Amino acid sequence: MKKIGVAVLGLGSMGRTHVRAYKASPWVSFVMGYDPDKECARQCGQEAGIPATSDINNLLCAPDIRLISIAAPNDAHCDLVVRSLRAGKAVLCEKPMGISLDEAWRMLDTERETGNFLQIGFELRYSSIYQKAKEWIDAGLIGRPLNSHCDYSCNEGHLRDSWRSSSPTSLIAEKLCHYLDLPRWWFGQEVVEVHSMAAPNFVTYFNHADNHQILYRFADGAMSSLTFVMGTAETFAGDPLQDVLEQQWDDGHRLTYLIYGTKGAIETDVFRRRVRRWEFEDKPDKLHSRLVETLTYPKEEDQLWIHNVHGQNIRVSQLVAEGRKPETPSCDSFETMKLVFAAELSERQRRIVRMEELAPRPDDHEAVG
């Protein structure tokens, strides 16, 4: 097997996470970086320990670079994906899949036209805590999934005047798409309708809502909900004697799922570093619930269990080096992005949105099939 060269477009914090993963990959021979600003490319490349350029054409024309990894701001995703695919490259792009449904369509259309590799970075599918939930569901251990609820509260981590705080992209697309995607993956069902609401902001400098209540129903009648608030105070300030997740949990941070089925339930709890499973038994007096399995993990494995960008990117480099297809097809990611855009529409128009309102264009069914 011949190792591949990789170019990382965007060298901010996430871009450097990509760089570290590819440096660790046994399927990668070298890593290069890109930023449109010449001085930023020089400085960020130096800090990341890789050569970097402000001339993207040098990267797209380099025959030894087979994989383009996009970690640029959201509004650049679509154009960079399209240019990279047309240059004959395999592409891993951070979510969201564009900032509009039209941009998501452009990516799918270009992938279909070129026949090249495109995977969107829904790395929670590579994270062990959520993979374990998927394993238990697929094994039938909770019966037919009926309902899931995600409770997510965190501090305001997007600085004033940063591209994230001023972005036209909502937090549904920028952040919560991960947590809308997981129930789709777990349940294996088509979403048919969504209702999303947001209260007025308390983060005054955001260009988008800082809180959301999202409810969506699947074709088989199952449903899922997500409650999100970004603003909980944080007292942790880098004290090495404190455990960061334990302190954040004490501050009011939450990131849990409760998944209920006909035979049992699953809980994933990031801040308590555990995943649990219950069994239900319908007895004459009432429904009995019994905790039957609890898995925990040490803080040294946080990355692997809760946000495994590193493992995802190493795996994608392997797939590309071996000439294999994406593990998460872009058409599947497109369905999550449709859910995102439907939730945004629901908030703007204050109504339930049927997913058929965002149905594929009549001449493009193959692009999502």
mmCIF file of C-alpha atoms in Angstrom:
data_model
loop_
_atom_site.group_PDB
_atom_site.id
_atom_site.type_symbol
_atom_site.label_atom_id
_atom_site.label_comp_id
_atom_site.label_asym_id
_atom_site.label_seq_id
_atom_site.Cartn_x
_atom_site.Cartn_y
_atom_site.Cartn_z
ATOM 1 C CA MET A 1 0.000 0.000 0.000
ATOM 2 C CA LYS A 2 1.284 3.429 -0.957
ATOM 3 C CA LYS A 3 0.959 6.092 1.722
ATOM 4 C CA ILE A 4 -0.893 9.285 0.859
ATOM 5 C CA GLY A 5 -0.208 12.986 1.247
ATOM 6 C CA VAL A 6 -2.829 15.091 3.020
ATOM 7 C CA ALA A 7 -3.574 18.820 2.877
ATOM 8 C CA VAL A 8 -5.456 20.468 5.747
ATOM 9 C CA LEU A 9 -7.372 23.580 4.677
ATOM 10 C CA GLY A 10 -7.785 25.867 7.682
ATOM 11 C CA LEU A 11 -5.228 25.838 10.487
ATOM 12 C CA GLY A 12 -7.240 27.050 13.470
ATOM 13 C CA SER A 13 -7.822 24.882 16.526
ATOM 14 C CA MET A 14 -9.804 22.251 14.624
ATOM 15 C CA GLY A 15 -7.365 22.288 11.724
ATOM 16 C CA ARG A 16 -4.514 21.563 14.098
ATOM 17 C CA THR A 17 -6.510 18.669 15.519
ATOM 18 C CA HIS A 18 -6.708 17.313 11.969
ATOM 19 C CA VAL A 19 -2.972 17.814 11.507
ATOM 20 C CA ARG A 20 -2.138 15.865 14.681
ATOM 21 C CA ALA A 21 -4.323 12.965 13.569
ATOM 22 C CA TYR A 22 -2.730 12.724 10.135
ATOM 23 C CA LYS A 23 0.755 12.948 11.621
ATOM 24 C CA ALA A 24 -0.150 9.928 13.734
ATOM 25 C CA SER A 25 -1.657 7.971 10.833
ATOM 26 C CA PRO A 26 0.398 5.078 9.439
ATOM 27 C CA TRP A 27 -1.317 5.652 6.080
ATOM 28 C CA VAL A 28 -0.048 9.250 5.671
ATOM 29 C CA SER A 29 3.391 10.138 4.315
ATOM 30 C CA PHE A 30 3.244 13.923 4.761
ATOM 31 C CA VAL A 31 0.856 16.719 5.779
ATOM 32 C CA MET A 32 0.632 20.230 4.359
ATOM 33 C CA GLY A 33 -1.508 23.173 5.434
ATOM 34 C CA TYR A 34 -3.389 26.051 3.850
ATOM 35 C CA ASP A 35 -4.696 29.433 4.931
ATOM 36 C CA PRO A 36 -5.681 32.173 2.452
ATOM 37 C CA ASP A 37 -3.681 34.730 4.460
ATOM 38 C CA LYS A 38 0.033 34.371 3.675
ATOM 39 C CA GLU A 39 1.308 35.422 7.098
ATOM 40 C CA CYS A 40 -1.287 33.287 8.895
ATOM 41 C CA ALA A 41 -0.303 30.304 6.758
ATOM 42 C CA ARG A 42 3.346 30.805 7.679
ATOM 43 C CA GLN A 43 2.741 31.281 11.389
ATOM 44 C CA CYS A 44 0.060 28.577 11.821
ATOM 45 C CA GLY A 45 2.047 26.107 9.752
ATOM 46 C CA GLN A 46 5.084 26.752 11.914
ATOM 47 C CA GLU A 47 3.039 26.231 15.093
ATOM 48 C CA ALA A 48 1.523 23.031 13.696
ATOM 49 C CA GLY A 49 4.921 21.795 12.558
ATOM 50 C CA ILE A 50 4.033 21.446 8.871
ATOM 51 C CA PRO A 51 4.745 23.365 5.654
ATOM 52 C CA ALA A 52 1.822 25.645 4.770
ATOM 53 C CA THR A 53 0.861 27.831 1.832
ATOM 54 C CA SER A 54 -1.624 30.536 0.911
ATOM 55 C CA ASP A 55 -1.814 29.238 -2.674
ATOM 56 C CA ILE A 56 -4.472 26.547 -2.750
ATOM 57 C CA ASN A 57 -3.740 25.711 -6.381
ATOM 58 C CA ASN A 58 -0.334 24.343 -5.332
ATOM 59 C CA LEU A 59 -2.119 21.813 -3.147
ATOM 60 C CA LEU A 60 -4.886 20.918 -5.581
ATOM 61 C CA CYS A 61 -2.378 20.335 -8.380
ATOM 62 C CA ALA A 62 0.034 18.223 -6.299
ATOM 63 C CA PRO A 63 -0.297 14.580 -7.434
ATOM 64 C CA ASP A 64 0.981 13.158 -4.124
ATOM 65 C CA ILE A 65 -1.796 14.885 -2.155
ATOM 66 C CA ARG A 66 -4.739 12.518 -2.357
ATOM 67 C CA LEU A 67 -6.819 13.686 0.601
ATOM 68 C CA ILE A 68 -8.034 17.214 1.323
ATOM 69 C CA SER A 69 -9.192 17.742 4.917
ATOM 70 C CA ILE A 70 -11.323 20.865 5.320
ATOM 71 C CA ALA A 71 -11.404 22.645 8.691
ATOM 72 C CA ALA A 72 -12.089 26.167 7.402
ATOM 73 C CA PRO A 73 -14.979 28.437 8.527
ATOM 74 C CA ASN A 74 -18.430 27.141 7.585
ATOM 75 C CA ASP A 75 -19.094 29.576 4.755
ATOM 76 C CA ALA A 76 -16.001 28.278 2.927
ATOM 77 C CA HIS A 77 -16.933 24.575 3.098
ATOM 78 C CA CYS A 78 -18.930 24.316 -0.092
ATOM 79 C CA ASP A 79 -16.515 26.051 -2.453
ATOM 80 C CA LEU A 80 -13.507 24.195 -1.019
ATOM 81 C CA VAL A 81 -15.267 20.831 -1.332
ATOM 82 C CA VAL A 82 -16.323 21.510 -4.915
ATOM 83 C CA ARG A 83 -12.853 22.692 -5.966
ATOM 84 C CA SER A 84 -11.145 19.761 -4.265
ATOM 85 C CA LEU A 85 -13.444 17.117 -5.755
ATOM 86 C CA ARG A 86 -13.050 18.605 -9.221
ATOM 87 C CA ALA A 87 -9.279 18.522 -8.751
ATOM 88 C CA GLY A 88 -9.568 14.746 -8.312
ATOM 89 C CA LYS A 89 -9.037 14.672 -4.557
ATOM 90 C CA ALA A 90 -10.735 12.688 -1.825
ATOM 91 C CA VAL A 91 -12.334 15.033 0.699
ATOM 92 C CA LEU A 92 -13.122 14.952 4.406
ATOM 93 C CA CYS A 93 -15.036 18.120 5.318
ATOM 94 C CA GLU A 94 -15.969 19.336 8.769
ATOM 95 C CA LYS A 95 -19.662 19.777 9.398
ATOM 96 C CA PRO A 96 -21.888 21.559 8.543
ATOM 97 C CA MET A 97 -22.410 20.458 4.969
ATOM 98 C CA GLY A 98 -22.606 24.038 3.711
ATOM 99 C CA ILE A 99 -24.626 26.896 5.132
ATOM 100 C CA SER A 100 -27.737 26.262 3.013
ATOM 101 C CA LEU A 101 -29.588 23.394 1.394
ATOM 102 C CA ASP A 102 -28.403 24.620 -2.012
ATOM 103 C CA GLU A 103 -24.782 24.346 -0.873
ATOM 104 C CA ALA A 104 -25.371 20.822 0.421
ATOM 105 C CA TRP A 105 -26.863 19.950 -2.972
ATOM 106 C CA ARG A 106 -23.798 21.396 -4.746
ATOM 107 C CA MET A 107 -21.551 19.080 -2.758
ATOM 108 C CA LEU A 108 -23.666 16.017 -3.579
ATOM 109 C CA ASP A 109 -23.928 16.969 -7.236
ATOM 110 C CA THR A 110 -20.166 17.434 -7.513
ATOM 111 C CA GLU A 111 -19.471 14.145 -5.770
ATOM 112 C CA ARG A 112 -21.801 12.392 -8.214
ATOM 113 C CA GLU A 113 -20.266 14.135 -11.240
ATOM 114 C CA THR A 114 -16.673 13.346 -10.253
ATOM 115 C CA GLY A 115 -17.130 9.984 -8.562
ATOM 116 C CA ASN A 116 -14.658 11.061 -5.890
ATOM 117 C CA PHE A 117 -14.629 10.327 -2.146
ATOM 118 C CA LEU A 118 -16.590 12.733 0.097
ATOM 119 C CA GLN A 119 -17.215 12.234 3.812
ATOM 120 C CA ILE A 120 -18.586 14.817 6.251
ATOM 121 C CA GLY A 121 -17.020 14.973 9.717
ATOM 122 C CA PHE A 122 -19.716 13.536 11.973
ATOM 123 C CA GLU A 123 -17.017 12.204 14.268
ATOM 124 C CA LEU A 124 -19.393 11.288 17.100
ATOM 125 C CA ARG A 125 -20.147 8.163 15.081
ATOM 126 C CA TYR A 126 -16.513 7.235 15.804
ATOM 127 C CA SER A 127 -16.765 8.012 19.535
ATOM 128 C CA SER A 128 -16.957 4.962 21.795
ATOM 129 C CA ILE A 129 -19.729 6.178 24.109
ATOM 130 C CA TYR A 130 -22.109 6.590 21.157
ATOM 131 C CA GLN A 131 -20.850 3.510 19.330
ATOM 132 C CA LYS A 132 -21.721 1.460 22.420
ATOM 133 C CA ALA A 133 -25.280 2.815 22.361
ATOM 134 C CA LYS A 134 -25.492 1.905 18.672
ATOM 135 C CA GLU A 135 -24.160 -1.595 19.401
ATOM 136 C CA TRP A 136 -26.776 -2.201 22.099
ATOM 137 C CA ILE A 137 -29.611 -0.874 19.930
ATOM 138 C CA ASP A 138 -28.575 -2.946 16.905
ATOM 139 C CA ALA A 139 -28.357 -6.040 19.111
ATOM 140 C CA GLY A 140 -32.001 -5.513 20.109
ATOM 141 C CA LEU A 141 -31.169 -5.077 23.794
ATOM 142 C CA ILE A 142 -33.682 -2.250 24.286
ATOM 143 C CA GLY A 143 -36.184 -3.564 21.751
ATOM 144 C CA ARG A 144 -37.620 -1.117 19.260
ATOM 145 C CA PRO A 145 -36.304 2.429 19.944
ATOM 146 C CA LEU A 146 -39.190 4.778 20.671
ATOM 147 C CA ASN A 147 -37.846 7.983 22.189
ATOM 148 C CA SER A 148 -34.553 9.739 22.851
ATOM 149 C CA HIS A 149 -33.777 12.963 24.639
ATOM 150 C CA CYS A 150 -30.520 14.930 24.579
ATOM 151 C CA ASP A 151 -29.880 17.420 27.399
ATOM 152 C CA TYR A 152 -26.963 19.696 26.474
ATOM 153 C CA SER A 153 -25.817 22.723 28.492
ATOM 154 C CA CYS A 154 -22.406 24.363 28.201
ATOM 155 C CA ASN A 155 -20.582 27.636 28.733
ATOM 156 C CA GLU A 156 -20.257 30.302 26.028
ATOM 157 C CA GLY A 157 -17.075 29.245 24.253
ATOM 158 C CA HIS A 158 -17.287 31.443 21.154
ATOM 159 C CA LEU A 159 -15.443 34.703 21.757
ATOM 160 C CA ARG A 160 -16.921 38.095 20.905
ATOM 161 C CA ASP A 161 -16.202 39.075 17.272
ATOM 162 C CA SER A 162 -14.912 35.601 16.402
ATOM 163 C CA TRP A 163 -16.132 34.061 13.145
ATOM 164 C CA ARG A 164 -18.299 31.675 15.164
ATOM 165 C CA SER A 165 -20.100 34.378 17.171
ATOM 166 C CA SER A 166 -20.674 36.518 14.063
ATOM 167 C CA SER A 167 -21.396 33.638 11.688
ATOM 168 C CA PRO A 168 -24.686 33.529 9.757
ATOM 169 C CA THR A 169 -24.669 29.798 10.532
ATOM 170 C CA SER A 170 -26.950 28.870 13.435
ATOM 171 C CA LEU A 171 -25.760 26.782 16.353
ATOM 172 C CA ILE A 172 -28.086 24.079 15.035
ATOM 173 C CA ALA A 173 -25.871 23.782 11.956
ATOM 174 C CA GLU A 174 -22.560 24.622 13.620
ATOM 175 C CA LYS A 175 -22.824 22.543 16.797
ATOM 176 C CA LEU A 176 -26.080 20.673 17.257
ATOM 177 C CA CYS A 177 -26.003 18.847 13.926
ATOM 178 C CA HIS A 178 -23.855 16.229 15.724
ATOM 179 C CA TYR A 179 -26.573 15.638 18.306
ATOM 180 C CA LEU A 180 -29.384 15.549 15.737
ATOM 181 C CA ASP A 181 -27.356 13.104 13.669
ATOM 182 C CA LEU A 182 -26.871 10.507 16.408
ATOM 183 C CA PRO A 183 -30.568 9.498 16.839
ATOM 184 C CA ARG A 184 -30.870 9.267 13.035
ATOM 185 C CA TRP A 185 -27.911 6.868 13.066
ATOM 186 C CA TRP A 186 -29.168 4.904 16.063
ATOM 187 C CA PHE A 187 -32.800 4.571 14.968
ATOM 188 C CA GLY A 188 -32.148 4.008 11.254
ATOM 189 C CA GLN A 189 -35.379 5.768 10.360
ATOM 190 C CA GLU A 190 -36.331 8.665 8.118
ATOM 191 C CA VAL A 191 -37.286 11.909 9.875
ATOM 192 C CA VAL A 192 -40.723 13.150 8.784
ATOM 193 C CA GLU A 193 -41.319 16.344 10.783
ATOM 194 C CA VAL A 194 -39.566 18.781 13.108
ATOM 195 C CA HIS A 195 -40.573 21.553 15.472
ATOM 196 C CA SER A 196 -37.900 23.880 16.855
ATOM 197 C CA MET A 197 -38.137 26.918 19.130
ATOM 198 C CA ALA A 198 -35.692 29.374 20.706
ATOM 199 C CA ALA A 199 -36.177 31.885 23.518
ATOM 200 C CA PRO A 200 -34.642 35.377 23.241
ATOM 201 C CA ASN A 201 -30.851 35.485 23.512
ATOM 202 C CA PHE A 202 -28.846 36.145 26.634
ATOM 203 C CA VAL A 203 -25.521 36.167 24.712
ATOM 204 C CA THR A 204 -25.988 39.628 23.218
ATOM 205 C CA TYR A 205 -23.171 39.486 20.648
ATOM 206 C CA PHE A 206 -24.280 36.262 18.928
ATOM 207 C CA ASN A 207 -25.591 36.593 15.387
ATOM 208 C CA HIS A 208 -27.839 33.595 16.061
ATOM 209 C CA ALA A 209 -29.879 31.986 18.818
ATOM 210 C CA ASP A 210 -27.990 30.698 21.872
ATOM 211 C CA ASN A 211 -30.680 28.235 22.999
ATOM 212 C CA HIS A 212 -32.897 25.690 21.244
ATOM 213 C CA GLN A 213 -35.682 23.194 21.911
ATOM 214 C CA ILE A 214 -35.882 20.776 18.968
ATOM 215 C CA LEU A 215 -38.409 17.945 18.626
ATOM 216 C CA TYR A 216 -38.531 15.619 15.628
ATOM 217 C CA ARG A 217 -40.515 12.531 14.643
ATOM 218 C CA PHE A 218 -39.414 9.497 12.640
ATOM 219 C CA ALA A 219 -41.387 7.621 9.982
ATOM 220 C CA ASP A 220 -42.157 4.708 12.334
ATOM 221 C CA GLY A 221 -43.604 7.035 14.987
ATOM 222 C CA ALA A 222 -40.516 7.191 17.226
ATOM 223 C CA MET A 223 -39.387 10.639 18.291
ATOM 224 C CA SER A 224 -36.347 12.506 19.567
ATOM 225 C CA SER A 225 -35.785 15.803 21.336
ATOM 226 C CA LEU A 226 -32.825 18.049 22.059
ATOM 227 C CA THR A 227 -32.605 20.780 24.699
ATOM 228 C CA PHE A 228 -29.615 23.106 24.325
ATOM 229 C CA VAL A 229 -28.438 26.187 26.230
ATOM 230 C CA MET A 230 -25.050 27.843 25.721
ATOM 231 C CA GLY A 231 -24.171 30.089 28.619
ATOM 232 C CA THR A 232 -23.821 28.133 31.859
ATOM 233 C CA ALA A 233 -21.137 29.665 34.060
ATOM 234 C CA GLU A 234 -17.798 27.878 34.332
ATOM 235 C CA THR A 235 -15.545 28.094 37.390
ATOM 236 C CA PHE A 236 -12.858 25.776 36.052
ATOM 237 C CA ALA A 237 -9.834 27.873 35.043
ATOM 238 C CA GLY A 238 -7.137 25.405 34.155
ATOM 239 C CA ASP A 239 -6.346 24.179 37.672
ATOM 240 C CA PRO A 240 -4.397 20.938 37.081
ATOM 241 C CA LEU A 241 -5.669 19.565 40.403
ATOM 242 C CA GLN A 242 -9.261 19.638 39.158
ATOM 243 C CA ASP A 243 -10.821 17.218 36.721
ATOM 244 C CA VAL A 244 -12.244 19.415 33.978
ATOM 245 C CA LEU A 245 -15.363 17.332 33.280
ATOM 246 C CA GLU A 246 -16.153 16.840 36.966
ATOM 247 C CA GLN A 247 -15.894 20.594 37.585
ATOM 248 C CA GLN A 248 -17.954 21.493 34.512
ATOM 249 C CA TRP A 249 -20.654 19.036 35.569
ATOM 250 C CA ASP A 250 -20.715 20.706 38.991
ATOM 251 C CA ASP A 251 -21.064 24.062 37.215
ATOM 252 C CA GLY A 252 -24.253 22.896 35.504
ATOM 253 C CA HIS A 253 -22.888 21.530 32.250
ATOM 254 C CA ARG A 254 -24.764 18.566 30.828
ATOM 255 C CA LEU A 255 -24.401 16.305 27.803
ATOM 256 C CA THR A 256 -26.584 13.251 28.207
ATOM 257 C CA TYR A 257 -28.858 11.089 26.085
ATOM 258 C CA LEU A 258 -31.697 8.973 27.420
ATOM 259 C CA ILE A 259 -32.830 6.462 24.800
ATOM 260 C CA TYR A 260 -35.976 4.451 25.497
ATOM 261 C CA GLY A 261 -37.152 1.324 23.733
ATOM 262 C CA THR A 262 -39.826 -1.313 24.197
ATOM 263 C CA LYS A 263 -37.492 -3.575 26.217
ATOM 264 C CA GLY A 264 -35.109 -1.201 27.948
ATOM 265 C CA ALA A 265 -33.228 2.081 27.983
ATOM 266 C CA ILE A 266 -29.735 3.522 27.502
ATOM 267 C CA GLU A 267 -28.085 6.557 29.053
ATOM 268 C CA THR A 268 -24.898 8.182 27.754
ATOM 269 C CA ASP A 269 -23.348 10.742 30.106
ATOM 270 C CA VAL A 270 -20.247 12.592 28.925
ATOM 271 C CA PHE A 271 -19.536 14.495 32.142
ATOM 272 C CA ARG A 272 -19.836 11.393 34.320
ATOM 273 C CA ARG A 273 -17.855 9.339 31.784
ATOM 274 C CA ARG A 274 -20.324 6.479 31.634
ATOM 275 C CA VAL A 275 -22.865 4.654 29.510
ATOM 276 C CA ARG A 276 -25.605 2.576 31.166
ATOM 277 C CA ARG A 277 -28.317 0.148 30.083
ATOM 278 C CA TRP A 278 -31.604 -0.909 31.710
ATOM 279 C CA GLU A 279 -33.919 -3.828 30.988
ATOM 280 C CA PHE A 280 -37.704 -3.541 31.263
ATOM 281 C CA GLU A 281 -39.958 -6.380 32.413
ATOM 282 C CA ASP A 282 -43.740 -6.127 32.253
ATOM 283 C CA LYS A 283 -44.974 -7.795 35.465
ATOM 284 C CA PRO A 284 -48.543 -8.040 36.824
ATOM 285 C CA ASP A 285 -48.087 -5.162 39.261
ATOM 286 C CA LYS A 286 -46.208 -2.726 36.966
ATOM 287 C CA LEU A 287 -43.338 -2.303 34.540
ATOM 288 C CA HIS A 288 -40.097 -3.158 36.312
ATOM 289 C CA SER A 289 -36.830 -1.516 35.274
ATOM 290 C CA ARG A 290 -33.466 -3.046 36.158
ATOM 291 C CA LEU A 291 -30.001 -1.547 35.624
ATOM 292 C CA VAL A 292 -28.013 -4.340 33.988
ATOM 293 C CA GLU A 293 -24.844 -2.793 32.574
ATOM 294 C CA THR A 294 -22.612 0.191 33.327
ATOM 295 C CA LEU A 295 -19.436 1.045 31.434
ATOM 296 C CA THR A 296 -17.027 3.763 32.537
ATOM 297 C CA TYR A 297 -13.728 5.025 31.169
ATOM 298 C CA PRO A 298 -10.753 7.040 32.501
ATOM 299 C CA LYS A 299 -10.218 10.713 31.657
ATOM 300 C CA GLU A 300 -7.160 9.731 29.618
ATOM 301 C CA GLU A 301 -9.580 8.177 27.103
ATOM 302 C CA ASP A 302 -11.934 11.184 26.823
ATOM 303 C CA GLN A 303 -10.976 11.847 23.209
ATOM 304 C CA LEU A 304 -11.655 8.260 22.148
ATOM 305 C CA TRP A 305 -14.985 8.075 23.958
ATOM 306 C CA ILE A 306 -16.644 11.464 23.501
ATOM 307 C CA HIS A 307 -15.289 13.409 20.495
ATOM 308 C CA ASN A 308 -13.074 11.183 18.409
ATOM 309 C CA VAL A 309 -11.933 13.488 15.587
ATOM 310 C CA HIS A 310 -8.515 11.875 15.880
ATOM 311 C CA GLY A 311 -9.780 8.352 15.263
ATOM 312 C CA GLN A 312 -12.143 9.471 12.505
ATOM 313 C CA ASN A 313 -9.391 11.186 10.547
ATOM 314 C CA ILE A 314 -6.959 8.301 10.876
ATOM 315 C CA ARG A 315 -9.705 5.964 9.662
ATOM 316 C CA VAL A 316 -10.547 8.210 6.696
ATOM 317 C CA SER A 317 -6.873 8.340 5.705
ATOM 318 C CA GLN A 318 -6.879 4.534 5.722
ATOM 319 C CA LEU A 319 -10.020 4.368 3.568
ATOM 320 C CA VAL A 320 -8.528 6.760 1.016
ATOM 321 C CA ALA A 321 -5.136 5.011 0.967
ATOM 322 C CA GLU A 322 -6.857 1.674 0.365
ATOM 323 C CA GLY A 323 -9.184 3.062 -2.309
ATOM 324 C CA ARG A 324 -12.342 2.347 -0.304
ATOM 325 C CA LYS A 325 -15.645 4.217 -0.018
ATOM 326 C CA PRO A 326 -16.664 6.581 2.806
ATOM 327 C CA GLU A 327 -18.052 4.871 5.908
ATOM 328 C CA THR A 328 -20.588 7.677 6.344
ATOM 329 C CA PRO A 329 -21.953 8.342 2.838
ATOM 330 C CA SER A 330 -22.461 11.992 2.008
ATOM 331 C CA CYS A 331 -26.095 11.263 1.119
ATOM 332 C CA ASP A 332 -26.624 10.176 4.738
ATOM 333 C CA SER A 333 -24.977 13.361 6.030
ATOM 334 C CA PHE A 334 -27.237 15.278 3.660
ATOM 335 C CA GLU A 335 -30.293 13.867 5.456
ATOM 336 C CA THR A 336 -28.955 15.197 8.761
ATOM 337 C CA MET A 337 -28.377 18.592 7.151
ATOM 338 C CA LYS A 338 -31.953 18.567 5.832
ATOM 339 C CA LEU A 339 -33.070 18.068 9.437
ATOM 340 C CA VAL A 340 -30.876 21.014 10.467
ATOM 341 C CA PHE A 341 -32.320 23.310 7.811
ATOM 342 C CA ALA A 342 -35.866 22.173 8.619
ATOM 343 C CA ALA A 343 -35.269 23.053 12.293
ATOM 344 C CA GLU A 344 -33.975 26.493 11.294
ATOM 345 C CA LEU A 345 -37.045 27.013 9.093
ATOM 346 C CA SER A 346 -39.315 25.897 11.929
ATOM 347 C CA GLU A 347 -37.794 28.505 14.250
ATOM 348 C CA ARG A 348 -38.039 31.305 11.690
ATOM 349 C CA GLN A 349 -41.657 30.565 10.785
ATOM 350 C CA ARG A 350 -42.756 29.312 14.208
ATOM 351 C CA ARG A 351 -44.426 26.162 12.941
ATOM 352 C CA ILE A 352 -43.972 22.433 12.479
ATOM 353 C CA VAL A 353 -42.061 21.691 9.280
ATOM 354 C CA ARG A 354 -42.651 18.523 7.301
ATOM 355 C CA MET A 355 -39.438 17.118 5.849
ATOM 356 C CA GLU A 356 -41.156 16.628 2.507
ATOM 357 C CA GLU A 357 -41.047 20.420 2.188
ATOM 358 C CA LEU A 358 -37.285 19.990 1.732
ATOM 359 C CA ALA A 359 -37.685 16.988 -0.577
ATOM 360 C CA PRO A 360 -34.997 16.179 -3.158
ATOM 361 C CA ARG A 361 -35.323 17.902 -6.499
ATOM 362 C CA PRO A 362 -37.210 15.641 -8.940
ATOM 363 C CA ASP A 363 -34.253 15.202 -11.283
ATOM 364 C CA ASP A 364 -31.757 14.509 -8.525
ATOM 365 C CA HIS A 365 -33.065 11.424 -6.702
ATOM 366 C CA GLU A 366 -29.890 9.523 -7.555
ATOM 367 C CA ALA A 367 -27.813 12.077 -5.646
ATOM 368 C CA VAL A 368 -29.371 11.020 -2.343
ATOM 369 C CA GLY A 369 -30.027 7.383 -3.124
#
